[in-house]
Amino acid sequence: MDSPDTAPSTPPSSLANSPPNGQWPDANTRKPNIIFILADQIAAPLLRIHDANSTIKTPHIDALAARSTVFSSAYCASPLCAPSRASLVTGQLPTKIGAWDNASPLGCDVPTYAHYLRREGYETVLAGKMHFIGEQLHGYEERLTSDIYPGDFGWSVNWDEPERRLEWYHNSSSILQAGPCIRSNQLDFDEEVMFKATRYLYSAARYSPSERPFCLTVSLTHPHDPYTIHNKYWDRYKDEEIPMPELTIPDEEQDPHSQRLLRVCGLKDNKPPAEAIIRARRAYYGAVSYVDDNVGRLLEVLEECGMAEDTINVSSMDILPTLVDLAGGTVDDRLPLDGSSLLPYLQSRKGEVIWSPTVFGEYAGEGTIAPLMMIRKGSWKFVICPMDPPQLYNLDKDPKELHNLAKNPDLDTNLMLHAFIKEAHDRWDFQQIHNDVLKSQRCRRLCWDALSRGRYESWDYQPREDDRAKYIRSNVPLDELELRARYPPVDSMGREVPRGRAKGLAGSHNQ
């Protein structure tokens, strides 16, 4: 699904740190803890680990990359939040699971990496954004926070009215209003995510080592727009020259899909002024540094609590099969799965790496009027939509995709083009997919219209927290309770004792 087409190297789109204690887990060793860190809308080519000349300050990500396995070419399965995340957690392409847009529900019968790891004995925990619609757990044993986005059908796309701009979609306000802030929705959310995630890690540190290993997913919404960030991070770039985008393509020269996206974003023939663009980029840089500081904070907690050596840190990759492999488990080969385990690469067992050199991408969300599909094979990238002319790029010669070779192909390129067209139609039944998308959209819009009337019942997740079981309560002797909450643990004379001897805690995790 998200297979790299080049060997691991610096720089990354995906990270996994060195194996715990220098060894990868087997059936005779304790399974490692796993912390899976996600951030939203990080433009990988802008990072210093991709571009040594980048002015974006990410020391913690840089340090993590320096000691990690890093993939230089990686793709998500769909360039939209909910479909991409649904594909990530299930290891399946969006068309296989009906993940069409940001209001498409993921079936509760579709296995996720959380289901697989929970079967392997893990405590599977989510802090932050996952943009599930309807059912909100999907194998996670615990969610520490709600989601930042709605878990209902309110953001359904409408192909029946392709010219209508969806009022909740991205618009130019994110650019025009860009700048520093003290607080925002995004900061409120990510601050809660980090508080709950670090509190969970401190709680886990006070477990006995014989307790279940954990898989903690920490999913931040930054640096997703709107482009506003706390003064601390805005000021971090006060002495930096913020460049304008390298390329500016006139609207009339954009491909049809890009023109539709400009229209639905309210940017068609309505370009923001350069000053606003620079403010937006400066805020974005600051937001990336904010994410970097939070990555550093998570790693710091692991280090100070003595868990760094038995915890694997990962960022986006073929997550489900790789995590199951890391945990010493196996996927059920009777069930559908598009992803491939990257563990052989992480272990440098290159002769055992078996995957297709082809990567697929699928999109049926905002700005489309028909299924839009991508095939990446070697240096070639092919994009096809039944409503638009095809696009074909040679990324070795044209990495910025400025020259669509499908417009005027030579003989060899024409052969390549027709081979891609045939492969696409062999793989995807475009008419059937189109019909499935329309049916799903119409059903969800009807249901949402009905559910929006009368008494509203939210589908958004409400974390389970019982403040009656926190801190100092009368049902536990005070001295015992204080000892339970202290880390590192000590005995009654203040002498440090092995981790887990004073199991329990008063200040968090409802114990």
Short mmCIF file of C-alpha atoms in Angstrom, two decimals:
data_model
loop_
_atom_site.label_atom_id
_atom_site.label_comp_id
_atom_site.label_asym_id
_atom_site.label_seq_id
_atom_site.Cartn_x
_atom_site.Cartn_y
_atom_site.Cartn_z
CA MET A 1 0.00 0.00 0.00
CA ASP A 2 2.58 2.57 1.14
CA SER A 3 5.63 0.66 -0.04
CA PRO A 4 8.91 2.53 -0.49
CA ASP A 5 10.38 2.28 -3.97
CA THR A 6 13.87 3.07 -2.76
CA ALA A 7 15.94 1.65 0.05
CA PRO A 8 15.85 3.25 3.48
CA SER A 9 18.07 6.30 3.73
CA THR A 10 18.07 9.77 5.13
CA PRO A 11 15.66 11.60 4.79
CA PRO A 12 12.33 10.05 5.90
CA SER A 13 8.66 10.05 5.58
CA SER A 14 8.58 7.18 8.06
CA LEU A 15 10.56 6.49 11.21
CA ALA A 16 11.17 3.56 13.49
CA ASN A 17 13.82 3.71 16.17
CA SER A 18 16.42 1.06 16.84
CA PRO A 19 15.21 -2.21 18.37
CA PRO A 20 14.86 -2.31 22.14
CA ASN A 21 18.09 -3.46 23.83
CA GLY A 22 19.59 -3.98 20.39
CA GLN A 23 17.35 -6.96 19.65
CA TRP A 24 14.06 -7.34 17.85
CA PRO A 25 11.37 -9.23 19.79
CA ASP A 26 10.86 -12.93 19.42
CA ALA A 27 8.59 -15.44 21.10
CA ASN A 28 10.94 -15.68 24.12
CA THR A 29 11.31 -11.98 24.92
CA ARG A 30 8.90 -9.48 26.41
CA LYS A 31 7.05 -7.65 23.70
CA PRO A 32 8.22 -4.04 23.31
CA ASN A 33 6.06 -1.07 24.10
CA ILE A 34 5.07 0.92 21.01
CA ILE A 35 4.42 4.64 20.68
CA PHE A 36 2.99 5.71 17.33
CA ILE A 37 3.19 9.46 16.70
CA LEU A 38 1.07 11.17 14.05
CA ALA A 39 0.96 14.80 12.93
CA ASP A 40 -1.43 16.28 10.39
CA GLN A 41 -0.35 17.94 7.13
CA ILE A 42 3.41 18.02 7.62
CA ALA A 43 4.91 18.74 4.20
CA ALA A 44 7.81 16.29 4.28
CA PRO A 45 9.91 18.00 1.54
CA LEU A 46 10.08 21.14 3.71
CA LEU A 47 11.66 19.37 6.68
CA ARG A 48 15.36 19.59 7.38
CA ILE A 49 15.64 15.80 7.19
CA HIS A 50 14.64 16.16 3.54
CA ASP A 51 16.20 19.53 2.80
CA ALA A 52 19.41 20.47 4.58
CA ASN A 53 18.76 24.12 3.75
CA SER A 54 15.33 24.19 5.39
CA THR A 55 14.78 26.96 7.93
CA ILE A 56 12.18 24.92 9.86
CA LYS A 57 13.57 24.08 13.29
CA THR A 58 12.96 20.43 14.19
CA PRO A 59 15.85 19.28 16.41
CA HIS A 60 13.94 16.40 18.02
CA ILE A 61 12.71 14.94 14.73
CA ASP A 62 16.22 15.38 13.31
CA ALA A 63 17.75 13.51 16.24
CA LEU A 64 15.15 10.75 16.04
CA ALA A 65 15.78 10.36 12.31
CA ALA A 66 19.53 10.15 12.89
CA ARG A 67 19.09 6.98 14.97
CA SER A 68 16.15 5.53 13.08
CA THR A 69 15.26 3.55 10.02
CA VAL A 70 14.15 6.14 7.51
CA PHE A 71 12.28 5.73 4.22
CA SER A 72 12.97 8.26 1.50
CA SER A 73 9.82 7.60 -0.52
CA ALA A 74 6.48 6.89 1.13
CA TYR A 75 2.85 7.55 0.26
CA CYS A 76 -0.40 7.69 2.13
CA ALA A 77 -3.26 5.83 0.48
CA SER A 78 -5.47 8.91 0.14
CA PRO A 79 -4.72 12.64 0.43
CA LEU A 80 -7.57 13.33 2.86
CA CYS A 81 -7.84 12.95 6.61
CA ALA A 82 -10.47 10.30 7.32
CA PRO A 83 -9.85 8.02 4.29
CA SER A 84 -6.10 8.18 4.84
CA ARG A 85 -6.41 7.29 8.52
CA ALA A 86 -8.94 4.53 7.85
CA SER A 87 -6.55 3.05 5.32
CA LEU A 88 -3.62 3.45 7.71
CA VAL A 89 -5.25 1.63 10.63
CA THR A 90 -6.69 -1.18 8.48
CA GLY A 91 -3.89 -1.74 5.97
CA GLN A 92 -6.45 -1.57 3.15
CA LEU A 93 -6.97 0.87 0.31
CA PRO A 94 -9.97 3.23 0.62
CA THR A 95 -12.02 1.53 -2.12
CA LYS A 96 -11.82 -1.76 -0.19
CA ILE A 97 -13.39 -0.28 2.95
CA GLY A 98 -15.67 2.46 1.53
CA ALA A 99 -13.50 5.27 2.91
CA TRP A 100 -14.62 7.90 0.42
CA ASP A 101 -14.48 11.19 2.30
CA ASN A 102 -14.37 12.84 5.73
CA ALA A 103 -17.84 11.58 6.65
CA SER A 104 -17.47 7.93 5.57
CA PRO A 105 -17.90 5.39 8.38
CA LEU A 106 -15.38 2.62 8.86
CA GLY A 107 -17.12 -0.71 9.40
CA CYS A 108 -16.86 -2.01 12.94
CA ASP A 109 -16.09 -5.45 11.49
CA VAL A 110 -12.89 -4.29 9.73
CA PRO A 111 -9.77 -5.36 11.68
CA THR A 112 -7.30 -2.59 12.57
CA TYR A 113 -3.79 -2.72 13.98
CA ALA A 114 -5.40 -2.03 17.38
CA HIS A 115 -7.42 -5.25 17.09
CA TYR A 116 -4.35 -7.27 16.10
CA LEU A 117 -2.11 -5.86 18.83
CA ARG A 118 -4.82 -6.27 21.44
CA ARG A 119 -4.99 -9.96 20.47
CA GLU A 120 -1.23 -10.10 21.06
CA GLY A 121 -1.68 -8.90 24.64
CA TYR A 122 -1.17 -5.16 24.15
CA GLU A 123 -3.06 -2.39 25.88
CA THR A 124 -4.06 -0.32 22.84
CA VAL A 125 -4.58 3.36 23.64
CA LEU A 126 -5.36 6.40 21.49
CA ALA A 127 -4.75 10.03 22.42
CA GLY A 128 -5.85 12.52 19.78
CA LYS A 129 -7.22 12.68 16.30
CA MET A 130 -8.33 9.69 14.23
CA HIS A 131 -11.47 11.08 12.55
CA PHE A 132 -13.57 7.95 12.92
CA ILE A 133 -17.19 8.31 11.83
CA GLY A 134 -19.80 6.50 13.92
CA GLU A 135 -18.03 3.81 15.97
CA GLN A 136 -15.15 5.48 17.83
CA LEU A 137 -12.87 2.75 19.18
CA HIS A 138 -12.10 0.27 16.36
CA GLY A 139 -10.01 -1.97 18.57
CA TYR A 140 -8.54 0.66 20.89
CA GLU A 141 -9.07 -0.41 24.47
CA GLU A 142 -9.06 3.18 25.63
CA ARG A 143 -9.33 6.66 24.08
CA LEU A 144 -7.83 9.33 26.29
CA THR A 145 -9.43 12.25 24.42
CA SER A 146 -12.30 12.95 22.13
CA ASP A 147 -11.59 13.86 18.50
CA ILE A 148 -11.15 17.38 17.20
CA TYR A 149 -13.42 16.70 14.21
CA PRO A 150 -17.04 15.54 14.19
CA GLY A 151 -17.76 11.83 14.18
CA ASP A 152 -21.00 12.15 12.19
CA PHE A 153 -22.23 12.54 8.59
CA GLY A 154 -22.15 16.35 8.63
CA TRP A 155 -19.16 16.58 6.28
CA SER A 156 -20.52 14.33 3.53
CA VAL A 157 -19.55 15.27 -0.02
CA ASN A 158 -22.22 15.88 -2.68
CA TRP A 159 -21.35 14.84 -6.25
CA ASP A 160 -24.97 15.53 -7.22
CA GLU A 161 -24.21 19.26 -6.89
CA PRO A 162 -20.59 19.49 -8.11
CA GLU A 163 -20.60 23.30 -8.43
CA ARG A 164 -21.75 23.88 -4.86
CA ARG A 165 -19.01 24.95 -2.47
CA LEU A 166 -19.17 23.08 0.85
CA GLU A 167 -19.35 25.65 3.63
CA TRP A 168 -17.19 23.63 6.03
CA TYR A 169 -14.33 23.03 3.61
CA HIS A 170 -10.94 24.79 3.64
CA ASN A 171 -11.05 28.39 2.49
CA SER A 172 -8.81 31.42 2.16
CA SER A 173 -9.48 32.55 5.74
CA SER A 174 -6.71 30.21 6.93
CA ILE A 175 -4.28 32.32 4.91
CA LEU A 176 -5.82 35.77 5.24
CA GLN A 177 -6.17 35.43 9.04
CA ALA A 178 -2.79 33.75 9.56
CA GLY A 179 -0.61 34.93 12.41
CA PRO A 180 0.27 34.52 16.08
CA CYS A 181 -2.21 33.68 18.82
CA ILE A 182 -2.39 32.85 22.49
CA ARG A 183 -4.98 30.11 22.03
CA SER A 184 -6.84 28.30 19.25
CA ASN A 185 -9.01 25.22 18.81
CA GLN A 186 -5.97 23.34 17.57
CA LEU A 187 -3.81 24.37 20.54
CA ASP A 188 -6.57 23.49 22.99
CA PHE A 189 -6.83 20.05 21.44
CA ASP A 190 -3.14 19.22 21.14
CA GLU A 191 -2.41 20.49 24.65
CA GLU A 192 -5.03 18.05 25.95
CA VAL A 193 -3.61 15.27 23.79
CA MET A 194 -0.12 15.83 25.17
CA PHE A 195 -1.30 16.10 28.77
CA LYS A 196 -3.28 12.88 28.52
CA ALA A 197 -0.54 11.04 26.59
CA THR A 198 2.27 11.98 28.97
CA ARG A 199 0.06 11.22 31.96
CA TYR A 200 -0.58 7.79 30.48
CA LEU A 201 3.17 7.21 30.03
CA TYR A 202 3.86 8.21 33.64
CA SER A 203 1.13 5.79 34.65
CA ALA A 204 2.65 3.02 32.56
CA ALA A 205 6.04 3.67 34.14
CA ARG A 206 4.56 2.77 37.52
CA TYR A 207 3.34 -0.60 36.28
CA SER A 208 5.30 -3.72 37.02
CA PRO A 209 7.42 -4.73 34.01
CA SER A 210 5.39 -7.93 33.93
CA GLU A 211 2.24 -5.98 33.07
CA ARG A 212 0.89 -5.89 29.52
CA PRO A 213 2.95 -3.91 27.01
CA PHE A 214 1.27 -0.84 25.57
CA CYS A 215 0.73 0.56 22.12
CA LEU A 216 0.05 4.28 22.56
CA THR A 217 -1.01 6.25 19.48
CA VAL A 218 -0.46 10.01 19.89
CA SER A 219 -2.16 11.89 17.06
CA LEU A 220 -1.68 15.68 16.91
CA THR A 221 -3.74 17.98 14.71
CA HIS A 222 -0.92 20.48 14.10
CA PRO A 223 0.34 21.79 11.70
CA HIS A 224 -3.07 21.49 10.01
CA ASP A 225 -4.64 24.84 9.12
CA PRO A 226 -5.82 27.38 10.25
CA TYR A 227 -2.33 28.86 10.18
CA THR A 228 -2.07 30.36 13.64
CA ILE A 229 0.34 29.40 16.39
CA HIS A 230 1.31 30.56 19.85
CA ASN A 231 3.60 33.59 20.07
CA LYS A 232 6.39 31.38 21.41
CA TYR A 233 6.58 29.55 18.10
CA TRP A 234 5.74 32.56 15.93
CA ASP A 235 8.66 34.44 17.50
CA ARG A 236 10.98 31.51 16.87
CA TYR A 237 11.03 32.65 13.23
CA LYS A 238 11.21 36.42 13.74
CA ASP A 239 14.78 36.55 12.39
CA GLU A 240 14.20 34.07 9.58
CA GLU A 241 13.50 35.00 6.00
CA ILE A 242 10.30 33.18 5.10
CA PRO A 243 10.37 32.36 1.38
CA MET A 244 7.40 32.49 -0.94
CA PRO A 245 6.46 29.18 -2.62
CA GLU A 246 8.97 28.19 -5.30
CA LEU A 247 6.30 27.75 -7.96
CA THR A 248 3.29 29.76 -8.99
CA ILE A 249 1.16 28.13 -11.69
CA PRO A 250 -1.49 30.34 -13.33
CA ASP A 251 -5.04 29.08 -12.77
CA GLU A 252 -5.60 28.47 -16.47
CA GLU A 253 -2.55 26.19 -16.62
CA GLN A 254 -3.65 24.03 -13.69
CA ASP A 255 -4.93 20.52 -14.35
CA PRO A 256 -8.74 20.15 -14.09
CA HIS A 257 -8.66 18.59 -10.63
CA SER A 258 -6.42 21.37 -9.26
CA GLN A 259 -8.79 23.94 -10.74
CA ARG A 260 -11.71 22.29 -8.95
CA LEU A 261 -9.77 22.33 -5.67
CA LEU A 262 -9.02 26.03 -6.11
CA ARG A 263 -12.75 26.61 -6.61
CA VAL A 264 -13.93 24.62 -3.59
CA CYS A 265 -11.30 26.37 -1.44
CA GLY A 266 -12.48 29.79 -2.62
CA LEU A 267 -9.09 30.51 -4.21
CA LYS A 268 -10.09 30.44 -7.87
CA ASP A 269 -9.16 33.88 -9.30
CA ASN A 270 -8.80 35.05 -5.71
CA LYS A 271 -5.14 34.82 -4.82
CA PRO A 272 -4.18 35.95 -1.31
CA PRO A 273 -1.65 38.79 -1.09
CA ALA A 274 2.02 37.89 -0.70
CA GLU A 275 2.11 39.32 2.82
CA ALA A 276 -0.66 36.92 3.93
CA ILE A 277 1.09 33.97 2.29
CA ILE A 278 4.31 34.74 4.17
CA ARG A 279 2.37 35.04 7.45
CA ALA A 280 0.72 31.69 6.77
CA ARG A 281 4.05 30.02 6.03
CA ARG A 282 5.63 31.53 9.14
CA ALA A 283 2.76 30.24 11.28
CA TYR A 284 3.06 26.85 9.57
CA TYR A 285 6.78 26.71 10.32
CA GLY A 286 5.99 27.54 13.93
CA ALA A 287 3.34 24.82 14.07
CA VAL A 288 5.85 22.25 12.77
CA SER A 289 8.26 23.34 15.52
CA TYR A 290 5.41 22.93 18.00
CA VAL A 291 4.95 19.34 16.79
CA ASP A 292 8.69 18.80 17.07
CA ASP A 293 8.73 20.01 20.69
CA ASN A 294 5.92 17.59 21.49
CA VAL A 295 7.82 14.72 19.88
CA GLY A 296 10.74 15.69 22.07
CA ARG A 297 8.48 15.79 25.12
CA LEU A 298 7.21 12.25 24.50
CA LEU A 299 10.75 10.94 24.03
CA GLU A 300 11.85 12.79 27.17
CA VAL A 301 9.17 11.09 29.26
CA LEU A 302 10.16 7.69 27.92
CA GLU A 303 13.79 8.43 28.77
CA GLU A 304 13.23 9.80 32.27
CA CYS A 305 10.95 6.89 33.15
CA GLY A 306 13.40 4.26 31.94
CA MET A 307 11.16 3.08 29.12
CA ALA A 308 13.16 4.34 26.13
CA GLU A 309 15.07 1.09 25.72
CA ASP A 310 11.97 -1.10 25.50
CA THR A 311 9.76 1.21 23.44
CA ILE A 312 9.66 1.39 19.64
CA ASN A 313 8.73 4.76 18.15
CA VAL A 314 7.08 4.79 14.74
CA SER A 315 5.66 7.30 12.31
CA SER A 316 3.50 6.57 9.28
CA MET A 317 4.31 3.44 7.25
CA ASP A 318 2.54 0.20 6.33
CA ILE A 319 1.42 0.31 9.92
CA LEU A 320 -0.84 -2.68 10.49
CA PRO A 321 1.34 -5.51 9.16
CA THR A 322 4.55 -3.90 10.43
CA LEU A 323 3.29 -3.38 13.99
CA VAL A 324 1.86 -6.89 14.11
CA ASP A 325 5.24 -8.20 12.92
CA LEU A 326 7.08 -6.09 15.50
CA ALA A 327 4.84 -7.51 18.22
CA GLY A 328 5.70 -11.05 17.17
CA GLY A 329 2.21 -11.73 15.83
CA THR A 330 0.84 -12.72 12.44
CA VAL A 331 -1.87 -11.23 10.29
CA ASP A 332 -4.75 -13.42 9.20
CA ASP A 333 -3.93 -14.13 5.56
CA ARG A 334 -7.55 -15.11 4.90
CA LEU A 335 -8.58 -11.48 5.37
CA PRO A 336 -8.02 -8.63 2.89
CA LEU A 337 -4.83 -6.62 3.35
CA ASP A 338 -3.05 -4.28 0.94
CA GLY A 339 -0.12 -3.26 3.15
CA SER A 340 3.19 -5.09 3.64
CA SER A 341 5.33 -5.50 6.71
CA LEU A 342 8.48 -3.41 6.65
CA LEU A 343 10.16 -5.38 9.45
CA PRO A 344 12.54 -7.18 7.06
CA TYR A 345 13.79 -3.75 5.98
CA LEU A 346 14.13 -2.63 9.59
CA GLN A 347 16.17 -5.76 10.28
CA SER A 348 18.18 -5.34 7.05
CA ARG A 349 16.92 -8.70 5.79
CA LYS A 350 16.68 -7.34 2.26
CA GLY A 351 16.49 -10.77 0.67
CA GLU A 352 13.24 -11.38 2.54
CA VAL A 353 11.53 -8.14 1.49
CA ILE A 354 8.61 -9.14 -0.70
CA TRP A 355 6.38 -6.38 -1.98
CA SER A 356 5.25 -4.80 -5.17
CA PRO A 357 7.29 -1.88 -6.52
CA THR A 358 3.95 -0.23 -7.28
CA VAL A 359 2.10 2.20 -4.99
CA PHE A 360 -1.57 3.11 -5.36
CA GLY A 361 -3.48 6.17 -4.22
CA GLU A 362 -7.24 6.72 -4.27
CA TYR A 363 -9.41 9.80 -3.80
CA ALA A 364 -13.15 10.44 -3.93
CA GLY A 365 -13.52 13.41 -1.60
CA GLU A 366 -13.93 17.17 -1.89
CA GLY A 367 -13.06 18.70 -5.24
CA THR A 368 -13.68 15.52 -7.22
CA ILE A 369 -16.64 14.65 -9.40
CA ALA A 370 -15.50 11.09 -10.15
CA PRO A 371 -12.96 8.63 -8.66
CA LEU A 372 -9.40 9.93 -8.95
CA MET A 373 -6.63 7.30 -8.82
CA MET A 374 -2.83 7.30 -8.80
CA ILE A 375 -0.23 4.68 -9.69
CA ARG A 376 3.42 5.22 -8.76
CA LYS A 377 5.83 2.75 -10.32
CA GLY A 378 9.56 3.41 -10.20
CA SER A 379 10.20 6.87 -11.60
CA TRP A 380 6.73 7.09 -13.16
CA LYS A 381 3.62 8.62 -11.63
CA PHE A 382 0.27 8.23 -13.37
CA VAL A 383 -3.00 9.95 -12.42
CA ILE A 384 -6.36 9.00 -13.91
CA CYS A 385 -9.94 10.22 -13.50
CA PRO A 386 -12.74 9.36 -15.98
CA MET A 387 -13.76 13.04 -16.15
CA ASP A 388 -10.25 14.42 -16.82
CA PRO A 389 -7.36 13.93 -19.23
CA PRO A 390 -4.72 11.52 -17.84
CA GLN A 391 -1.50 12.76 -16.25
CA LEU A 392 1.90 11.09 -16.55
CA TYR A 393 5.15 12.32 -15.00
CA ASN A 394 8.72 11.09 -14.91
CA LEU A 395 9.70 12.00 -11.35
CA ASP A 396 13.42 11.45 -11.94
CA LYS A 397 13.44 14.16 -14.60
CA ASP A 398 10.49 16.22 -13.35
CA PRO A 399 10.17 15.86 -9.54
CA LYS A 400 7.84 18.86 -9.27
CA GLU A 401 5.42 17.36 -11.82
CA LEU A 402 5.41 20.34 -14.16
CA HIS A 403 5.38 18.52 -17.49
CA ASN A 404 2.45 16.22 -18.16
CA LEU A 405 3.90 13.76 -20.66
CA ALA A 406 0.42 12.43 -21.45
CA LYS A 407 -0.36 15.62 -23.37
CA ASN A 408 2.11 15.02 -26.19
CA PRO A 409 3.82 11.66 -25.69
CA ASP A 410 6.60 10.31 -27.86
CA LEU A 411 6.41 6.69 -29.02
CA ASP A 412 7.97 5.15 -25.89
CA THR A 413 6.01 7.39 -23.53
CA ASN A 414 2.80 6.58 -25.40
CA LEU A 415 3.41 2.88 -24.82
CA MET A 416 3.98 3.59 -21.13
CA LEU A 417 0.83 5.72 -20.98
CA HIS A 418 -1.38 3.02 -22.48
CA ALA A 419 0.14 0.40 -20.21
CA PHE A 420 -0.81 2.54 -17.20
CA ILE A 421 -4.32 3.14 -18.56
CA LYS A 422 -4.81 -0.61 -19.00
CA GLU A 423 -3.46 -1.35 -15.52
CA ALA A 424 -5.79 1.24 -14.01
CA HIS A 425 -8.88 -0.15 -15.72
CA ASP A 426 -7.87 -3.70 -14.85
CA ARG A 427 -7.53 -2.70 -11.22
CA TRP A 428 -10.48 -0.33 -10.75
CA ASP A 429 -14.04 -0.58 -12.07
CA PHE A 430 -14.48 3.18 -12.29
CA GLN A 431 -18.19 3.10 -13.05
CA GLN A 432 -18.95 0.74 -10.17
CA ILE A 433 -16.83 2.83 -7.78
CA HIS A 434 -18.63 5.97 -8.99
CA ASN A 435 -22.00 4.33 -8.33
CA ASP A 436 -20.87 3.15 -4.88
CA VAL A 437 -19.70 6.64 -3.95
CA LEU A 438 -22.94 8.26 -5.10
CA LYS A 439 -25.01 5.72 -3.19
CA SER A 440 -22.98 6.25 -0.03
CA GLN A 441 -23.19 10.04 -0.32
CA ARG A 442 -26.96 10.00 -0.88
CA CYS A 443 -27.61 7.61 2.01
CA ARG A 444 -25.47 9.63 4.41
CA ARG A 445 -26.99 12.95 3.38
CA LEU A 446 -30.52 11.62 3.89
CA CYS A 447 -29.61 10.20 7.31
CA TRP A 448 -27.87 13.41 8.33
CA ASP A 449 -30.82 15.53 7.26
CA ALA A 450 -33.06 13.41 9.47
CA LEU A 451 -30.64 13.23 12.42
CA SER A 452 -30.19 17.02 12.37
CA ARG A 453 -33.87 17.50 13.21
CA GLY A 454 -35.36 17.21 16.67
CA ARG A 455 -33.17 16.02 19.56
CA TYR A 456 -29.53 15.82 18.50
CA GLU A 457 -27.57 12.80 19.68
CA SER A 458 -23.81 13.24 19.26
CA TRP A 459 -21.68 10.38 18.00
CA ASP A 460 -18.50 12.05 19.25
CA TYR A 461 -16.46 10.10 21.77
CA GLN A 462 -16.74 10.91 25.46
CA PRO A 463 -13.59 9.71 27.28
CA ARG A 464 -14.21 7.59 30.32
CA GLU A 465 -12.74 9.36 33.33
CA ASP A 466 -13.81 8.95 36.90
CA ASP A 467 -12.48 11.77 39.05
CA ARG A 468 -13.75 9.89 42.11
CA ALA A 469 -10.87 7.45 41.61
CA LYS A 470 -8.12 10.08 41.24
CA TYR A 471 -5.74 11.80 43.59
CA ILE A 472 -6.41 11.56 47.34
CA ARG A 473 -9.54 9.66 48.35
CA SER A 474 -10.64 8.18 51.66
CA ASN A 475 -10.88 4.57 50.50
CA VAL A 476 -7.06 4.19 50.39
CA PRO A 477 -4.75 4.98 53.34
CA LEU A 478 -2.98 8.27 52.64
CA ASP A 479 0.61 7.06 53.09
CA GLU A 480 0.02 4.05 50.84
CA LEU A 481 -1.67 6.23 48.27
CA GLU A 482 1.22 8.70 48.15
CA LEU A 483 3.71 5.86 47.72
CA ARG A 484 1.67 4.45 44.85
CA ALA A 485 1.74 7.77 43.05
CA ARG A 486 5.48 8.42 43.36
CA TYR A 487 7.92 7.65 40.57
CA PRO A 488 10.59 6.38 40.80
CA PRO A 489 9.04 4.18 43.50
CA VAL A 490 10.50 4.25 47.02
CA ASP A 491 9.95 2.28 50.19
CA SER A 492 8.75 3.68 53.50
CA MET A 493 12.24 5.07 54.20
CA GLY A 494 12.59 6.84 50.85
CA ARG A 495 14.91 4.22 49.33
CA GLU A 496 14.34 3.57 45.64
CA VAL A 497 12.83 0.18 44.90
CA PRO A 498 12.36 -1.69 41.62
CA ARG A 499 9.74 -0.41 39.25
CA GLY A 500 6.35 -1.94 39.92
CA ARG A 501 6.97 -2.65 43.64
CA ALA A 502 4.71 0.26 44.55
CA LYS A 503 2.22 -0.49 41.84
CA GLY A 504 -0.59 1.95 41.29
CA LEU A 505 -0.95 5.71 41.30
CA ALA A 506 -3.15 8.31 42.79
CA GLY A 507 -2.78 11.10 40.27
CA SER A 508 -3.79 9.56 36.99
CA HIS A 509 -5.21 6.72 34.97
CA ASN A 510 -8.15 6.14 37.29
CA GLN A 511 -6.32 3.69 39.54
#
